[in-house]
Coordinates of C-alpha atoms in Angstrom, one line a residue:
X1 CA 0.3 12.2 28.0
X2 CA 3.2 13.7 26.8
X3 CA 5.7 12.4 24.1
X4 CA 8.5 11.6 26.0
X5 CA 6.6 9.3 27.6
X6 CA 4.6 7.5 25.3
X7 CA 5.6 4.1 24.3
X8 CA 5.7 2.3 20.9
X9 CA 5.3 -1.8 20.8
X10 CA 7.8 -3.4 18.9
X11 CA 7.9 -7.3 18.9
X12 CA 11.0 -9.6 17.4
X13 CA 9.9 -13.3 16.5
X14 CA 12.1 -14.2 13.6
X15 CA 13.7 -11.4 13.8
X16 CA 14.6 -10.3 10.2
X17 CA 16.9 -7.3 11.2
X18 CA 15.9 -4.1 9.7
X19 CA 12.3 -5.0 9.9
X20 CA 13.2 -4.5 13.5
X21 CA 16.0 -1.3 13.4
X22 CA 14.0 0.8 11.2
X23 CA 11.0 0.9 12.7
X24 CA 12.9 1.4 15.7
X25 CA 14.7 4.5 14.8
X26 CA 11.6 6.1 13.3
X27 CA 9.8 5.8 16.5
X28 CA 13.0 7.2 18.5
X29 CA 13.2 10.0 16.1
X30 CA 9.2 10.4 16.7
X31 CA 9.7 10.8 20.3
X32 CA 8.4 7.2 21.3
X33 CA 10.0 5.1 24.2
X34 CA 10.3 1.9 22.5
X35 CA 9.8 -1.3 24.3
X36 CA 11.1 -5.3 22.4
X37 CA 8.8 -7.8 23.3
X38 CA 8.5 -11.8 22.2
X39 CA 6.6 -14.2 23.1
X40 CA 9.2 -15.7 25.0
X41 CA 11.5 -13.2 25.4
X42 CA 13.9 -14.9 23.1
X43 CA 14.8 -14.4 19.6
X44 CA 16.3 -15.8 16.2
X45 CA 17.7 -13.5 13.3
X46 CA 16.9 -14.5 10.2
X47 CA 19.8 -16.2 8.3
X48 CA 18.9 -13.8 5.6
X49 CA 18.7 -10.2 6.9
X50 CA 22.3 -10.4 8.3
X51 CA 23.6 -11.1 4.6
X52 CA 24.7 -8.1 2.8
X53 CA 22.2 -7.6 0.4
X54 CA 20.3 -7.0 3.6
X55 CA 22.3 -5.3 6.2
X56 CA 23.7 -2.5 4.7
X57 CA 27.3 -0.8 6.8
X58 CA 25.4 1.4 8.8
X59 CA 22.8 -0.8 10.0
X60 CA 25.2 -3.1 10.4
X61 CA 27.1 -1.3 12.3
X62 CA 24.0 -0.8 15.0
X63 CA 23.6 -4.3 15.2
X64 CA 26.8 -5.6 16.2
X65 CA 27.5 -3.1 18.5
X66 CA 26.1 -4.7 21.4
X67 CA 26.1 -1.2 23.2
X68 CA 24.0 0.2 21.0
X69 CA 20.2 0.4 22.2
X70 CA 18.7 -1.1 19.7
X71 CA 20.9 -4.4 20.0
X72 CA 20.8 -4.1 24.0
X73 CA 17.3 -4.1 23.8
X74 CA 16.9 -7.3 21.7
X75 CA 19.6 -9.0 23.6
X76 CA 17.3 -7.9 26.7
X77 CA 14.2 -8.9 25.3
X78 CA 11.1 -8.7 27.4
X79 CA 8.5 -11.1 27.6
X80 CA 4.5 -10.2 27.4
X81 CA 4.0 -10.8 31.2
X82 CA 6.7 -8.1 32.0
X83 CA 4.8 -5.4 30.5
X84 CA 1.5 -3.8 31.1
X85 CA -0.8 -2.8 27.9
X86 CA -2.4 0.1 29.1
X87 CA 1.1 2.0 29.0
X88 CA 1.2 1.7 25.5
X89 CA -0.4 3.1 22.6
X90 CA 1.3 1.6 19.4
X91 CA 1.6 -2.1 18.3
X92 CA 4.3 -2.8 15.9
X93 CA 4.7 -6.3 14.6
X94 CA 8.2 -7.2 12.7
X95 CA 8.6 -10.0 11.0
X96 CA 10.9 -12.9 9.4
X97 CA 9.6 -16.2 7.5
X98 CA 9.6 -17.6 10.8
X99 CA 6.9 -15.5 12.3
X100 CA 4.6 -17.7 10.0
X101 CA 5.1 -20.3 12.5
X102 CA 5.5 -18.1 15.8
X103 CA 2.8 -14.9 15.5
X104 CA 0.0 -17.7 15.0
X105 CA 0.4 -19.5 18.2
X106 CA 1.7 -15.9 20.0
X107 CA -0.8 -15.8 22.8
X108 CA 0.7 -13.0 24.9
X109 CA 1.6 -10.7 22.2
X110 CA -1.9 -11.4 20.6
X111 CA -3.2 -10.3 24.3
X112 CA -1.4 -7.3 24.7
X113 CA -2.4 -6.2 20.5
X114 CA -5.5 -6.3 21.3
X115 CA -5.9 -4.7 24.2
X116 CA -3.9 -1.2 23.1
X117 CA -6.5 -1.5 19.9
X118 CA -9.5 -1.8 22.2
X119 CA -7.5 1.1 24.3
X120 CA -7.8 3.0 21.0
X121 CA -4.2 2.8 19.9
X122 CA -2.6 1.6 16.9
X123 CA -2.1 -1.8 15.7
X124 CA 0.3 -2.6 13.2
X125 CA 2.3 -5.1 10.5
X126 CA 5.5 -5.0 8.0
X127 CA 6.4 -8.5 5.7
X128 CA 5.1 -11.5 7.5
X129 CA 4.5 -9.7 10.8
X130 CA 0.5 -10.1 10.0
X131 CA 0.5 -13.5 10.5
X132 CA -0.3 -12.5 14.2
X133 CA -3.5 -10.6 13.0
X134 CA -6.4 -13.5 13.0
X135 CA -5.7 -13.8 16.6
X136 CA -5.9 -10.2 17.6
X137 CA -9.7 -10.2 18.3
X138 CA -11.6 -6.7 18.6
X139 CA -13.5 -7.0 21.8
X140 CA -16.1 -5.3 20.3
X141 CA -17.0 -7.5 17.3
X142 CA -15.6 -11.0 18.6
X143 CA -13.6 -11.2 14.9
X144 CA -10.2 -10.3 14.1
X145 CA -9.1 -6.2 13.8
X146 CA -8.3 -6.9 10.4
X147 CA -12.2 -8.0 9.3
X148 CA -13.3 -5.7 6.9
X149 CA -10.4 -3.5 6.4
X150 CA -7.7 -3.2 3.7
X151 CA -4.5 -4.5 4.2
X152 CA -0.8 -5.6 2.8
X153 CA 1.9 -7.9 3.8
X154 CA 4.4 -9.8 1.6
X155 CA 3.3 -11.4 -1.3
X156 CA 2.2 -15.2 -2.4
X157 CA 4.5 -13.6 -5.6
X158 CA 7.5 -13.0 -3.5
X159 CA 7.3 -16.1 -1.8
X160 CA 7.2 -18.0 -4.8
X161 CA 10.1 -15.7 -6.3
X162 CA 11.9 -16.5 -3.2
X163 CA 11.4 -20.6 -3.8
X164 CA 9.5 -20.9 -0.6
X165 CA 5.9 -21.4 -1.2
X166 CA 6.5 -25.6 -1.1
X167 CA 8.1 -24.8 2.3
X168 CA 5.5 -22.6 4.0
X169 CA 3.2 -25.2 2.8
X170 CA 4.9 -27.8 4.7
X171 CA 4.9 -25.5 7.8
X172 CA 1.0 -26.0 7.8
X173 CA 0.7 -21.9 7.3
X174 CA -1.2 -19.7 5.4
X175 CA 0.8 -17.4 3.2
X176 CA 0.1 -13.3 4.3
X177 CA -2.3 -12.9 1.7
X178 CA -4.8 -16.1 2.8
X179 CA -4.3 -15.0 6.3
X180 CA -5.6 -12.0 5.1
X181 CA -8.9 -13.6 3.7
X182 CA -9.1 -15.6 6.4
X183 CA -9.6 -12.7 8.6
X184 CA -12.3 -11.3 5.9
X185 CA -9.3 -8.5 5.4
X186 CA -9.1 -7.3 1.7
X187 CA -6.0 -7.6 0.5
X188 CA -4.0 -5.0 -1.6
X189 CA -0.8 -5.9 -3.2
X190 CA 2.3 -3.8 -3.8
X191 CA 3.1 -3.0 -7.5
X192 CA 5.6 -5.2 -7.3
X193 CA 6.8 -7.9 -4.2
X194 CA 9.6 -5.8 -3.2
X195 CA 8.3 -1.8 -3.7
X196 CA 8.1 0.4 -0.4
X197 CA 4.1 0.0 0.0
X198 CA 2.0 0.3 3.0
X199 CA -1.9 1.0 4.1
X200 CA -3.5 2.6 6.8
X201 CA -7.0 1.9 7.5
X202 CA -8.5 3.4 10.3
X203 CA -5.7 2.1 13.3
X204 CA -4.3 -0.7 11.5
X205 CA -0.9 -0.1 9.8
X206 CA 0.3 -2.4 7.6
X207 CA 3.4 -2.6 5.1
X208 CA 4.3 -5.0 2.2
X209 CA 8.1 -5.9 2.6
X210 CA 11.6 -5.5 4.3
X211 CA 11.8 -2.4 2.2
X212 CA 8.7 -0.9 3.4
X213 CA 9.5 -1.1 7.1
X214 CA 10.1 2.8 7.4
X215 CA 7.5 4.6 5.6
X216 CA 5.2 2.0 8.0
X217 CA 6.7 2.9 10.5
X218 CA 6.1 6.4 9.6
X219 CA 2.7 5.8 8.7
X220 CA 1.8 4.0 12.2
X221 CA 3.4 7.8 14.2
X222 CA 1.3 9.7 11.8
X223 CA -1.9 7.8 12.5
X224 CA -0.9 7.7 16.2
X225 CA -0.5 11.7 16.0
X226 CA -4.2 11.6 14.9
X227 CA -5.8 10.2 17.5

């Protein structure tokens, strides 16, 4: 298949923005047609990614210019019945606090994840985007495509930093690391809760934090390019 037609999955549930835009660009620049997808073809930005801590100008600038691709994309989002699995060959899940509550229950998205794994594509995470992983099933094994591989996501540290942990709590969620366990994934923390950090093992992709979103990004094209 060549590049100009290979597509790269990238879903918005609690959309925390560059979680999103990063990833985005990266897989533009790699040559990907790039395809937004959510569960019910809605969204929500996180209150917190459009501050401007967050957002910096030229990012910024991308998203609130409604012209742009990237915001025309996710103001067109797509819904899993509109797309077909087998065209695509990369899974890219963004995140948000809120897709503690969404990617759990995210029965479409879940569907289409694992099918490009069992395809033989890549599956892959940034933040909280692997809350969605205990109920992307291998066909092969029955259990989760995380069991038995390494992976990161944002900390129990950061969340308790961030003076949420009471509040995920009362969402009746795991936190990214217990999802982890609970998938019989290893875990493997960032040096600290907000470093760039991210792990590929085998064709799962996975990244720590908002400020790891690109080099995951990267990491999922380069494992892609190996396959």
């Amino acid at each position: 298949m060549r590049r100009s037609t290979q597509r790269a999955r990238r879903l918005v549930l609690g959309l925390f923005i560059t979680e999103a835009l990063h990833p985005f660009k990266v897989f533009k620049t790699a040559g990907f047609d790039v395809d937004l997808v959510s569960e019910t073809g809605t969204y929500q930005p996180d209150w917190l990614s459009q501050q401007k801590d967050w957002l910096p100008a030229e990012d910024r600038a991308v998203w609130e210019d409604h012209s742009s691709e990237f915001r025309s994309k996710v103001d067109k989002l797509l819904k899993p019945s509109d797309i077909n699995p087998d065209n695509y060959g990369l899974f890219f899940a963004s995140a948000g606090h809120a897709s503690l509550i969404d990617y759990p229950d995210a029965k479409g998205l879940q569907l289409i994840a694992a099918k490009v794994f069992t395809n033989g594509g890549i599956v892959s995470a940034v933040c909280h985007g692997g809350a969605i992983f205990p109920g992307i099933i291998d066909s092969s094994t029955g259990k989760s495509v995380i069991t038995g591989r390494k992976v990161t996501g944002f900390t129990t540290r950061g969340e308790e930093e961030e003076g949420v942990l009471d509040t995920i709590r009362s969402w009746n969620r795991p936190t990214i690391e217990a999802s982890a366990a609970s998938s019989g994934a290893t875990y493997v923390s960032p040096a600290g809760p907000w470093d760039a950090f991210t792990i590929t093992d085998g064709r799962i992709v996975t990244g720590a934090n908002p400020a790891s979103a690109h080099v995951t990004a990267e990491a999922a094209v380069k494992a892609f390019n190996t396959l």
